[in-house]
mmCIF file of N, CA and C in Angstrom:
data_model
loop_
_atom_site.group_PDB
_atom_site.id
_atom_site.type_symbol
_atom_site.label_atom_id
_atom_site.label_comp_id
_atom_site.label_asym_id
_atom_site.label_seq_id
_atom_site.Cartn_x
_atom_site.Cartn_y
_atom_site.Cartn_z
ATOM 1 N N UNK A 24 0.845 -1.176 0.000
ATOM 2 C CA UNK A 24 0.000 0.000 0.000
ATOM 3 C C UNK A 24 0.892 1.242 0.000
ATOM 4 N N UNK A 25 0.500 2.240 -0.789
ATOM 5 C CA UNK A 25 1.252 3.494 -0.813
ATOM 6 C C UNK A 25 1.239 4.143 0.566
ATOM 7 N N UNK A 26 2.353 4.711 0.955
ATOM 8 C CA UNK A 26 2.520 5.333 2.275
ATOM 9 C C UNK A 26 1.473 6.417 2.537
ATOM 10 N N UNK A 27 1.025 7.123 1.498
ATOM 11 C CA UNK A 27 0.060 8.207 1.692
ATOM 12 C C UNK A 27 -1.226 7.695 2.321
ATOM 13 N N UNK A 28 -1.651 6.474 1.980
ATOM 14 C CA UNK A 28 -2.875 5.925 2.569
ATOM 15 C C UNK A 28 -2.692 5.672 4.063
ATOM 16 N N UNK A 29 -1.522 5.220 4.444
ATOM 17 C CA UNK A 29 -1.222 5.017 5.868
ATOM 18 C C UNK A 29 -1.256 6.369 6.584
ATOM 19 N N UNK A 30 -0.663 7.383 5.966
ATOM 20 C CA UNK A 30 -0.659 8.726 6.552
ATOM 21 C C UNK A 30 -2.075 9.277 6.685
ATOM 22 N N UNK A 31 -2.905 9.075 5.652
ATOM 23 C CA UNK A 31 -4.286 9.544 5.704
ATOM 24 C C UNK A 31 -5.063 8.824 6.807
ATOM 25 N N UNK A 32 -4.869 7.506 6.911
ATOM 26 C CA UNK A 32 -5.559 6.734 7.947
ATOM 27 C C UNK A 32 -5.166 7.240 9.338
ATOM 28 N N UNK A 33 -3.882 7.424 9.561
ATOM 29 C CA UNK A 33 -3.396 7.899 10.865
ATOM 30 C C UNK A 33 -3.938 9.299 11.178
ATOM 31 N N UNK A 34 -3.973 10.161 10.176
ATOM 32 C CA UNK A 34 -4.462 11.530 10.385
ATOM 33 C C UNK A 34 -5.941 11.524 10.760
ATOM 34 N N UNK A 35 -6.746 10.702 10.069
ATOM 35 C CA UNK A 35 -8.170 10.615 10.386
ATOM 36 C C UNK A 35 -8.379 10.002 11.762
ATOM 37 N N UNK A 36 -7.651 8.948 12.055
ATOM 38 C CA UNK A 36 -7.788 8.267 13.351
ATOM 39 C C UNK A 36 -7.447 9.223 14.496
ATOM 40 N N UNK A 37 -6.465 10.073 14.291
ATOM 41 C CA UNK A 37 -6.013 11.005 15.327
ATOM 42 C C UNK A 37 -7.116 11.987 15.739
ATOM 43 N N UNK A 38 -7.977 12.384 14.795
ATOM 44 C CA UNK A 38 -9.019 13.369 15.115
ATOM 45 C C UNK A 38 -10.375 12.740 15.417
ATOM 46 N N UNK A 39 -10.515 11.444 15.205
ATOM 47 C CA UNK A 39 -11.840 10.817 15.319
ATOM 48 C C UNK A 39 -12.486 11.052 16.686
ATOM 49 N N UNK A 40 -11.957 10.593 17.743
ATOM 50 C CA UNK A 40 -12.406 10.874 19.116
ATOM 51 C C UNK A 40 -13.909 11.121 19.257
ATOM 52 N N UNK A 41 -14.746 10.092 19.139
ATOM 53 C CA UNK A 41 -16.196 10.290 19.286
ATOM 54 C C UNK A 41 -16.531 10.938 20.631
ATOM 55 N N UNK A 42 -17.404 11.926 20.587
ATOM 56 C CA UNK A 42 -17.744 12.644 21.811
ATOM 57 C C UNK A 42 -19.105 13.319 21.690
ATOM 58 N N UNK A 43 -19.737 13.548 22.829
ATOM 59 C CA UNK A 43 -21.003 14.269 22.871
ATOM 60 C C UNK A 43 -20.701 15.706 23.263
ATOM 61 N N UNK A 44 -21.095 16.644 22.404
ATOM 62 C CA UNK A 44 -20.820 18.057 22.664
ATOM 63 C C UNK A 44 -21.917 18.710 23.484
ATOM 64 N N UNK A 45 -23.140 18.227 23.297
ATOM 65 C CA UNK A 45 -24.290 18.716 24.062
ATOM 66 C C UNK A 45 -25.366 17.644 23.998
ATOM 67 N N UNK A 46 -26.525 17.920 24.571
ATOM 68 C CA UNK A 46 -27.606 16.952 24.495
ATOM 69 C C UNK A 46 -28.041 16.693 23.060
ATOM 70 N N UNK A 47 -27.758 17.606 22.169
ATOM 71 C CA UNK A 47 -28.231 17.508 20.795
ATOM 72 C C UNK A 47 -27.137 17.360 19.742
ATOM 73 N N UNK A 48 -25.886 17.356 20.160
ATOM 74 C CA UNK A 48 -24.799 17.312 19.176
ATOM 75 C C UNK A 48 -23.736 16.297 19.579
ATOM 76 N N UNK A 49 -23.441 15.390 18.655
ATOM 77 C CA UNK A 49 -22.324 14.448 18.786
ATOM 78 C C UNK A 49 -21.315 14.766 17.697
ATOM 79 N N UNK A 50 -20.057 14.470 17.962
ATOM 80 C CA UNK A 50 -19.016 14.715 16.959
ATOM 81 C C UNK A 50 -18.008 13.567 16.965
ATOM 82 N N UNK A 51 -17.366 13.362 15.831
ATOM 83 C CA UNK A 51 -16.262 12.431 15.749
ATOM 84 C C UNK A 51 -16.598 10.969 15.557
ATOM 85 N N UNK A 52 -17.844 10.642 15.317
ATOM 86 C CA UNK A 52 -18.164 9.240 15.040
ATOM 87 C C UNK A 52 -17.473 8.756 13.775
ATOM 88 N N UNK A 53 -17.440 9.618 12.784
ATOM 89 C CA UNK A 53 -16.723 9.362 11.531
ATOM 90 C C UNK A 53 -15.659 10.446 11.402
ATOM 91 N N UNK A 54 -14.486 10.064 10.912
ATOM 92 C CA UNK A 54 -13.410 11.021 10.663
ATOM 93 C C UNK A 54 -12.904 10.815 9.244
ATOM 94 N N UNK A 55 -12.453 11.882 8.628
ATOM 95 C CA UNK A 55 -11.946 11.793 7.261
ATOM 96 C C UNK A 55 -10.637 12.555 7.135
ATOM 97 N N UNK A 56 -9.837 12.099 6.181
ATOM 98 C CA UNK A 56 -8.614 12.816 5.805
ATOM 99 C C UNK A 56 -8.576 12.859 4.291
ATOM 100 N N UNK A 57 -8.216 14.005 3.766
ATOM 101 C CA UNK A 57 -8.057 14.138 2.321
ATOM 102 C C UNK A 57 -6.654 14.651 2.031
ATOM 103 N N UNK A 58 -6.157 14.218 0.903
ATOM 104 C CA UNK A 58 -4.888 14.749 0.407
ATOM 105 C C UNK A 58 -5.227 15.708 -0.716
ATOM 106 N N UNK A 59 -4.709 16.912 -0.633
ATOM 107 C CA UNK A 59 -4.924 17.896 -1.690
ATOM 108 C C UNK A 59 -3.943 17.640 -2.833
ATOM 109 N N UNK A 60 -4.164 18.314 -3.932
ATOM 110 C CA UNK A 60 -3.282 18.167 -5.094
ATOM 111 C C UNK A 60 -1.846 18.558 -4.763
ATOM 112 N N UNK A 61 -1.656 19.434 -3.775
ATOM 113 C CA UNK A 61 -0.302 19.853 -3.399
ATOM 114 C C UNK A 61 0.365 18.876 -2.441
ATOM 115 N N UNK A 62 -0.399 17.863 -1.982
ATOM 116 C CA UNK A 62 0.163 16.878 -1.065
ATOM 117 C C UNK A 62 -0.118 17.136 0.404
ATOM 118 N N UNK A 63 -0.818 18.225 0.715
ATOM 119 C CA UNK A 63 -1.179 18.493 2.110
ATOM 120 C C UNK A 63 -2.324 17.589 2.534
ATOM 121 N N UNK A 64 -2.385 17.281 3.819
ATOM 122 C CA UNK A 64 -3.453 16.462 4.375
ATOM 123 C C UNK A 64 -4.337 17.341 5.246
ATOM 124 N N UNK A 65 -5.648 17.233 5.006
ATOM 125 C CA UNK A 65 -6.645 17.966 5.780
ATOM 126 C C UNK A 65 -7.608 16.964 6.389
ATOM 127 N N UNK A 66 -8.043 17.235 7.620
ATOM 128 C CA UNK A 66 -8.929 16.313 8.314
ATOM 129 C C UNK A 66 -10.238 16.990 8.687
ATOM 130 N N UNK A 67 -11.201 16.156 9.025
ATOM 131 C CA UNK A 67 -12.484 16.634 9.511
ATOM 132 C C UNK A 67 -13.206 15.505 10.199
ATOM 133 N N UNK A 68 -14.149 15.852 11.049
ATOM 134 C CA UNK A 68 -14.991 14.852 11.704
ATOM 135 C C UNK A 68 -16.442 15.182 11.402
ATOM 136 N N UNK A 69 -17.291 14.173 11.526
ATOM 137 C CA UNK A 69 -18.718 14.428 11.353
ATOM 138 C C UNK A 69 -19.224 15.138 12.609
ATOM 139 N N UNK A 70 -20.219 15.960 12.403
ATOM 140 C CA UNK A 70 -20.911 16.613 13.500
ATOM 141 C C UNK A 70 -22.387 16.306 13.292
ATOM 142 N N UNK A 71 -22.953 15.489 14.182
ATOM 143 C CA UNK A 71 -24.346 15.064 14.076
ATOM 144 C C UNK A 71 -25.195 15.869 15.041
ATOM 145 N N UNK A 72 -26.254 16.477 14.497
ATOM 146 C CA UNK A 72 -27.152 17.291 15.311
ATOM 147 C C UNK A 72 -28.562 16.714 15.250
ATOM 148 N N UNK A 73 -29.448 17.215 16.121
ATOM 149 C CA UNK A 73 -30.812 16.719 16.089
ATOM 150 C C UNK A 73 -31.657 17.404 15.018
ATOM 151 N N UNK A 74 -31.025 18.162 14.165
ATOM 152 C CA UNK A 74 -31.689 18.730 12.998
ATOM 153 C C UNK A 74 -30.722 18.608 11.821
ATOM 154 N N UNK A 75 -30.955 19.280 10.753
ATOM 155 C CA UNK A 75 -30.117 19.112 9.553
ATOM 156 C C UNK A 75 -28.896 20.023 9.513
ATOM 157 N N UNK A 76 -28.462 20.527 10.639
ATOM 158 C CA UNK A 76 -27.319 21.444 10.655
ATOM 159 C C UNK A 76 -25.967 20.746 10.766
ATOM 160 N N UNK A 77 -25.958 19.429 10.857
ATOM 161 C CA UNK A 77 -24.696 18.700 10.971
ATOM 162 C C UNK A 77 -23.938 18.664 9.663
ATOM 163 N N UNK A 78 -22.788 17.995 9.704
ATOM 164 C CA UNK A 78 -21.943 17.894 8.512
ATOM 165 C C UNK A 78 -21.161 16.586 8.554
ATOM 166 N N UNK A 79 -20.927 16.027 7.391
ATOM 167 C CA UNK A 79 -20.137 14.799 7.286
ATOM 168 C C UNK A 79 -18.652 15.110 7.439
ATOM 169 N N UNK A 80 -17.901 14.103 7.833
ATOM 170 C CA UNK A 80 -16.461 14.257 8.028
ATOM 171 C C UNK A 80 -15.752 14.641 6.730
ATOM 172 N N UNK A 81 -16.162 14.029 5.622
ATOM 173 C CA UNK A 81 -15.492 14.314 4.346
ATOM 174 C C UNK A 81 -15.684 15.766 3.929
ATOM 175 N N UNK A 82 -16.919 16.267 4.038
ATOM 176 C CA UNK A 82 -17.152 17.670 3.677
ATOM 177 C C UNK A 82 -16.431 18.598 4.642
ATOM 178 N N UNK A 83 -16.387 18.229 5.905
ATOM 179 C CA UNK A 83 -15.661 19.026 6.881
ATOM 180 C C UNK A 83 -14.180 19.123 6.496
ATOM 181 N N UNK A 84 -13.587 17.996 6.087
ATOM 182 C CA UNK A 84 -12.180 17.994 5.652
ATOM 183 C C UNK A 84 -11.996 18.822 4.384
ATOM 184 N N UNK A 85 -12.936 18.727 3.457
ATOM 185 C CA UNK A 85 -12.860 19.518 2.214
ATOM 186 C C UNK A 85 -12.946 21.000 2.537
ATOM 187 N N UNK A 86 -13.860 21.381 3.422
ATOM 188 C CA UNK A 86 -13.977 22.789 3.796
ATOM 189 C C UNK A 86 -12.712 23.267 4.518
ATOM 190 N N UNK A 87 -12.080 22.386 5.280
ATOM 191 C CA UNK A 87 -10.801 22.704 5.919
ATOM 192 C C UNK A 87 -9.759 23.006 4.839
ATOM 193 N N UNK A 88 -9.731 22.178 3.794
ATOM 194 C CA UNK A 88 -8.801 22.387 2.683
ATOM 195 C C UNK A 88 -9.080 23.734 2.001
ATOM 196 N N UNK A 89 -10.353 24.005 1.726
ATOM 197 C CA UNK A 89 -10.727 25.262 1.065
ATOM 198 C C UNK A 89 -10.372 26.451 1.953
ATOM 199 N N UNK A 90 -10.627 26.343 3.238
ATOM 200 C CA UNK A 90 -10.284 27.409 4.184
ATOM 201 C C UNK A 90 -8.794 27.714 4.144
ATOM 202 N N UNK A 91 -7.991 26.693 3.878
ATOM 203 C CA UNK A 91 -6.535 26.867 3.817
ATOM 204 C C UNK A 91 -6.023 27.181 2.417
ATOM 205 N N UNK A 92 -6.918 27.583 1.519
ATOM 206 C CA UNK A 92 -6.506 28.116 0.221
ATOM 207 C C UNK A 92 -6.349 27.112 -0.901
ATOM 208 N N UNK A 93 -6.775 25.871 -0.691
ATOM 209 C CA UNK A 93 -6.643 24.867 -1.753
ATOM 210 C C UNK A 93 -8.020 24.441 -2.245
ATOM 211 N N UNK A 94 -8.062 23.855 -3.448
ATOM 212 C CA UNK A 94 -9.363 23.480 -3.996
ATOM 213 C C UNK A 94 -9.349 22.195 -4.822
ATOM 214 N N UNK A 95 -8.240 21.467 -4.833
ATOM 215 C CA UNK A 95 -8.196 20.224 -5.604
ATOM 216 C C UNK A 95 -7.881 19.049 -4.698
ATOM 217 N N UNK A 96 -8.704 17.995 -4.849
ATOM 218 C CA UNK A 96 -8.575 16.792 -4.037
ATOM 219 C C UNK A 96 -7.845 15.721 -4.830
ATOM 220 N N UNK A 97 -6.942 15.028 -4.166
ATOM 221 C CA UNK A 97 -6.246 13.897 -4.779
ATOM 222 C C UNK A 97 -6.748 12.560 -4.209
ATOM 223 N N UNK A 98 -6.865 12.473 -2.878
ATOM 224 C CA UNK A 98 -7.279 11.219 -2.226
ATOM 225 C C UNK A 98 -8.204 11.506 -1.050
ATOM 226 N N UNK A 99 -9.106 10.538 -0.780
ATOM 227 C CA UNK A 99 -10.070 10.662 0.312
ATOM 228 C C UNK A 99 -10.123 9.347 1.079
ATOM 229 N N UNK A 100 -10.120 9.447 2.409
ATOM 230 C CA UNK A 100 -10.262 8.277 3.270
ATOM 231 C C UNK A 100 -11.160 8.660 4.435
ATOM 232 N N UNK A 101 -12.161 7.819 4.708
ATOM 233 C CA UNK A 101 -13.063 8.058 5.840
ATOM 234 C C UNK A 101 -13.089 6.827 6.732
ATOM 235 N N UNK A 102 -12.977 7.048 8.049
ATOM 236 C CA UNK A 102 -13.028 5.969 9.026
ATOM 237 C C UNK A 102 -14.394 6.005 9.704
ATOM 238 N N UNK A 103 -15.090 4.886 9.617
ATOM 239 C CA UNK A 103 -16.417 4.748 10.204
ATOM 240 C C UNK A 103 -16.308 4.495 11.718
ATOM 241 N N UNK A 104 -17.435 4.565 12.431
ATOM 242 C CA UNK A 104 -17.395 4.356 13.883
ATOM 243 C C UNK A 104 -16.788 3.017 14.309
ATOM 244 N N UNK A 105 -16.909 1.982 13.468
ATOM 245 C CA UNK A 105 -16.369 0.667 13.831
ATOM 246 C C UNK A 105 -14.905 0.486 13.444
ATOM 247 N N UNK A 106 -14.276 1.543 12.907
ATOM 248 C CA UNK A 106 -12.864 1.481 12.557
ATOM 249 C C UNK A 106 -12.586 1.082 11.118
ATOM 250 N N UNK A 107 -13.602 0.664 10.389
ATOM 251 C CA UNK A 107 -13.412 0.331 8.979
ATOM 252 C C UNK A 107 -13.471 1.603 8.150
ATOM 253 N N UNK A 108 -13.067 1.512 6.904
ATOM 254 C CA UNK A 108 -13.190 2.647 5.997
ATOM 255 C C UNK A 108 -14.385 2.412 5.084
ATOM 256 N N UNK A 109 -14.899 3.488 4.508
ATOM 257 C CA UNK A 109 -16.069 3.354 3.657
ATOM 258 C C UNK A 109 -16.196 4.505 2.681
ATOM 259 N N UNK A 110 -17.205 4.395 1.843
ATOM 260 C CA UNK A 110 -17.453 5.383 0.786
ATOM 261 C C UNK A 110 -18.127 6.634 1.336
ATOM 262 N N UNK A 111 -17.856 7.765 0.736
ATOM 263 C CA UNK A 111 -18.556 9.000 1.104
ATOM 264 C C UNK A 111 -20.040 8.899 0.737
ATOM 265 N N UNK A 112 -20.876 9.613 1.467
ATOM 266 C CA UNK A 112 -22.309 9.635 1.181
ATOM 267 C C UNK A 112 -22.574 10.433 -0.099
ATOM 268 N N UNK A 113 -23.815 10.465 -0.516
ATOM 269 C CA UNK A 113 -24.189 11.171 -1.741
ATOM 270 C C UNK A 113 -23.898 12.658 -1.700
ATOM 271 N N UNK A 114 -24.156 13.309 -0.570
ATOM 272 C CA UNK A 114 -23.894 14.748 -0.463
ATOM 273 C C UNK A 114 -22.402 15.042 -0.592
ATOM 274 N N UNK A 115 -21.574 14.200 0.015
ATOM 275 C CA UNK A 115 -20.123 14.387 -0.079
ATOM 276 C C UNK A 115 -19.638 14.149 -1.501
ATOM 277 N N UNK A 116 -20.175 13.123 -2.146
ATOM 278 C CA UNK A 116 -19.805 12.850 -3.542
ATOM 279 C C UNK A 116 -20.199 14.016 -4.439
ATOM 280 N N UNK A 117 -21.377 14.572 -4.196
ATOM 281 C CA UNK A 117 -21.842 15.698 -5.012
ATOM 282 C C UNK A 117 -20.909 16.896 -4.858
ATOM 283 N N UNK A 118 -20.524 17.217 -3.629
ATOM 284 C CA UNK A 118 -19.586 18.330 -3.422
ATOM 285 C C UNK A 118 -18.271 18.063 -4.148
ATOM 286 N N UNK A 119 -17.757 16.847 -4.016
ATOM 287 C CA UNK A 119 -16.493 16.507 -4.682
ATOM 288 C C UNK A 119 -16.630 16.596 -6.196
ATOM 289 N N UNK A 120 -17.763 16.132 -6.745
ATOM 290 C CA UNK A 120 -17.970 16.195 -8.193
ATOM 291 C C UNK A 120 -18.008 17.647 -8.671
ATOM 292 N N UNK A 121 -18.694 18.506 -7.918
ATOM 293 C CA UNK A 121 -18.764 19.912 -8.316
ATOM 294 C C UNK A 121 -17.402 20.584 -8.211
ATOM 295 N N UNK A 122 -16.649 20.250 -7.187
ATOM 296 C CA UNK A 122 -15.326 20.827 -6.990
ATOM 297 C C UNK A 122 -14.334 20.318 -8.033
ATOM 298 N N UNK A 123 -14.431 19.044 -8.370
ATOM 299 C CA UNK A 123 -13.465 18.401 -9.259
ATOM 300 C C UNK A 123 -14.080 18.086 -10.638
ATOM 301 N N UNK A 124 -14.985 18.926 -11.076
ATOM 302 C CA UNK A 124 -15.660 18.714 -12.352
ATOM 303 C C UNK A 124 -14.655 18.486 -13.478
ATOM 304 N N UNK A 125 -14.846 17.392 -14.195
ATOM 305 C CA UNK A 125 -13.944 17.026 -15.281
ATOM 306 C C UNK A 125 -12.684 16.312 -14.819
ATOM 307 N N UNK A 126 -12.504 16.174 -13.505
ATOM 308 C CA UNK A 126 -11.301 15.538 -12.966
ATOM 309 C C UNK A 126 -11.643 14.411 -11.994
ATOM 310 N N UNK A 127 -12.864 13.892 -12.044
ATOM 311 C CA UNK A 127 -13.291 12.893 -11.065
ATOM 312 C C UNK A 127 -12.529 11.573 -11.193
ATOM 313 N N UNK A 128 -11.946 11.301 -12.354
ATOM 314 C CA UNK A 128 -11.120 10.095 -12.520
ATOM 315 C C UNK A 128 -9.806 10.215 -11.748
ATOM 316 N N UNK A 129 -9.427 11.438 -11.400
ATOM 317 C CA UNK A 129 -8.159 11.665 -10.708
ATOM 318 C C UNK A 129 -8.283 11.574 -9.183
ATOM 319 N N UNK A 130 -9.512 11.536 -8.665
ATOM 320 C CA UNK A 130 -9.730 11.503 -7.218
ATOM 321 C C UNK A 130 -9.870 10.049 -6.774
ATOM 322 N N UNK A 131 -8.935 9.601 -5.931
ATOM 323 C CA UNK A 131 -8.970 8.234 -5.422
ATOM 324 C C UNK A 131 -9.651 8.201 -4.057
ATOM 325 N N UNK A 132 -10.469 7.172 -3.855
ATOM 326 C CA UNK A 132 -11.187 7.005 -2.600
ATOM 327 C C UNK A 132 -10.908 5.612 -2.053
ATOM 328 N N UNK A 133 -10.482 5.558 -0.803
ATOM 329 C CA UNK A 133 -10.216 4.279 -0.140
ATOM 330 C C UNK A 133 -11.540 3.706 0.350
ATOM 331 N N UNK A 134 -11.988 2.623 -0.264
ATOM 332 C CA UNK A 134 -13.213 1.961 0.179
ATOM 333 C C UNK A 134 -12.951 0.991 1.318
ATOM 334 N N UNK A 135 -11.858 0.242 1.216
ATOM 335 C CA UNK A 135 -11.563 -0.777 2.224
ATOM 336 C C UNK A 135 -10.070 -0.787 2.497
ATOM 337 N N UNK A 136 -9.698 -0.176 3.611
ATOM 338 C CA UNK A 136 -8.287 -0.049 3.984
ATOM 339 C C UNK A 136 -7.646 -1.407 4.216
ATOM 340 N N UNK A 137 -8.360 -2.297 4.901
ATOM 341 C CA UNK A 137 -7.817 -3.616 5.220
ATOM 342 C C UNK A 137 -7.456 -4.394 3.956
ATOM 343 N N UNK A 138 -8.305 -4.319 2.945
ATOM 344 C CA UNK A 138 -8.078 -5.062 1.697
ATOM 345 C C UNK A 138 -7.531 -4.182 0.568
ATOM 346 N N UNK A 139 -7.198 -2.931 0.895
ATOM 347 C CA UNK A 139 -6.604 -1.989 -0.056
ATOM 348 C C UNK A 139 -7.462 -1.794 -1.297
ATOM 349 N N UNK A 140 -8.769 -1.682 -1.110
ATOM 350 C CA UNK A 140 -9.678 -1.462 -2.232
ATOM 351 C C UNK A 140 -9.853 0.037 -2.445
ATOM 352 N N UNK A 141 -9.370 0.500 -3.584
ATOM 353 C CA UNK A 141 -9.399 1.914 -3.938
ATOM 354 C C UNK A 141 -10.186 2.072 -5.234
ATOM 355 N N UNK A 142 -11.059 3.066 -5.282
ATOM 356 C CA UNK A 142 -11.809 3.392 -6.494
ATOM 357 C C UNK A 142 -11.655 4.880 -6.763
ATOM 358 N N UNK A 143 -12.110 5.308 -7.919
ATOM 359 C CA UNK A 143 -12.099 6.737 -8.210
ATOM 360 C C UNK A 143 -13.479 7.324 -7.915
ATOM 361 N N UNK A 144 -13.510 8.624 -7.777
ATOM 362 C CA UNK A 144 -14.779 9.326 -7.599
ATOM 363 C C UNK A 144 -15.687 9.060 -8.793
ATOM 364 N N UNK A 145 -15.120 8.986 -9.984
ATOM 365 C CA UNK A 145 -15.906 8.687 -11.188
ATOM 366 C C UNK A 145 -16.535 7.300 -11.105
ATOM 367 N N UNK A 146 -15.821 6.336 -10.521
ATOM 368 C CA UNK A 146 -16.371 4.987 -10.341
ATOM 369 C C UNK A 146 -17.595 5.017 -9.422
ATOM 370 N N UNK A 147 -17.536 5.832 -8.373
ATOM 371 C CA UNK A 147 -18.639 5.912 -7.408
ATOM 372 C C UNK A 147 -19.813 6.739 -7.915
ATOM 373 N N UNK A 148 -19.545 7.618 -8.850
ATOM 374 C CA UNK A 148 -20.576 8.539 -9.343
ATOM 375 C C UNK A 148 -20.570 8.510 -10.880
ATOM 376 N N UNK A 149 -20.951 7.382 -11.473
ATOM 377 C CA UNK A 149 -20.769 7.197 -12.918
ATOM 378 C C UNK A 149 -21.655 8.043 -13.821
ATOM 379 N N UNK A 150 -22.822 8.421 -13.377
ATOM 380 C CA UNK A 150 -23.728 9.181 -14.253
ATOM 381 C C UNK A 150 -24.120 10.478 -13.576
ATOM 382 N N UNK A 151 -23.121 11.294 -13.343
ATOM 383 C CA UNK A 151 -23.348 12.550 -12.662
ATOM 384 C C UNK A 151 -24.214 13.451 -13.515
ATOM 385 N N UNK A 152 -24.997 14.300 -12.908
ATOM 386 C CA UNK A 152 -26.023 15.088 -13.606
ATOM 387 C C UNK A 152 -25.509 16.214 -14.467
ATOM 388 N N UNK A 153 -24.291 16.680 -14.288
ATOM 389 C CA UNK A 153 -23.837 17.791 -15.144
ATOM 390 C C UNK A 153 -23.202 17.267 -16.397
#
């Protein structure tokens, strides 16, 4: 496995820390790390609320990247509450598709860290609407 995937896994695991922030907000059940086109790693955790104001870990990591002046994604890894890795949800895929329009074949997503199963964003979103 390429070293970058190990680095992404470690970075996501480091911030995961599931916790209850209030009676209505939990954070850190899912954690994500993305590698930008420049090679920087950005992380984020999910924030679950009792209404629709929460955010997924992947989008949180992407917004972290954007906040730091970058806008191109190279790799994405998300750690689920049980420690396995998995695919981004539809909302996260949509944001990535809009951000990486015309470049979705270049974005790699770790589906299964244990078995090193990697797909592209284009593989996960084959018939995008634009």
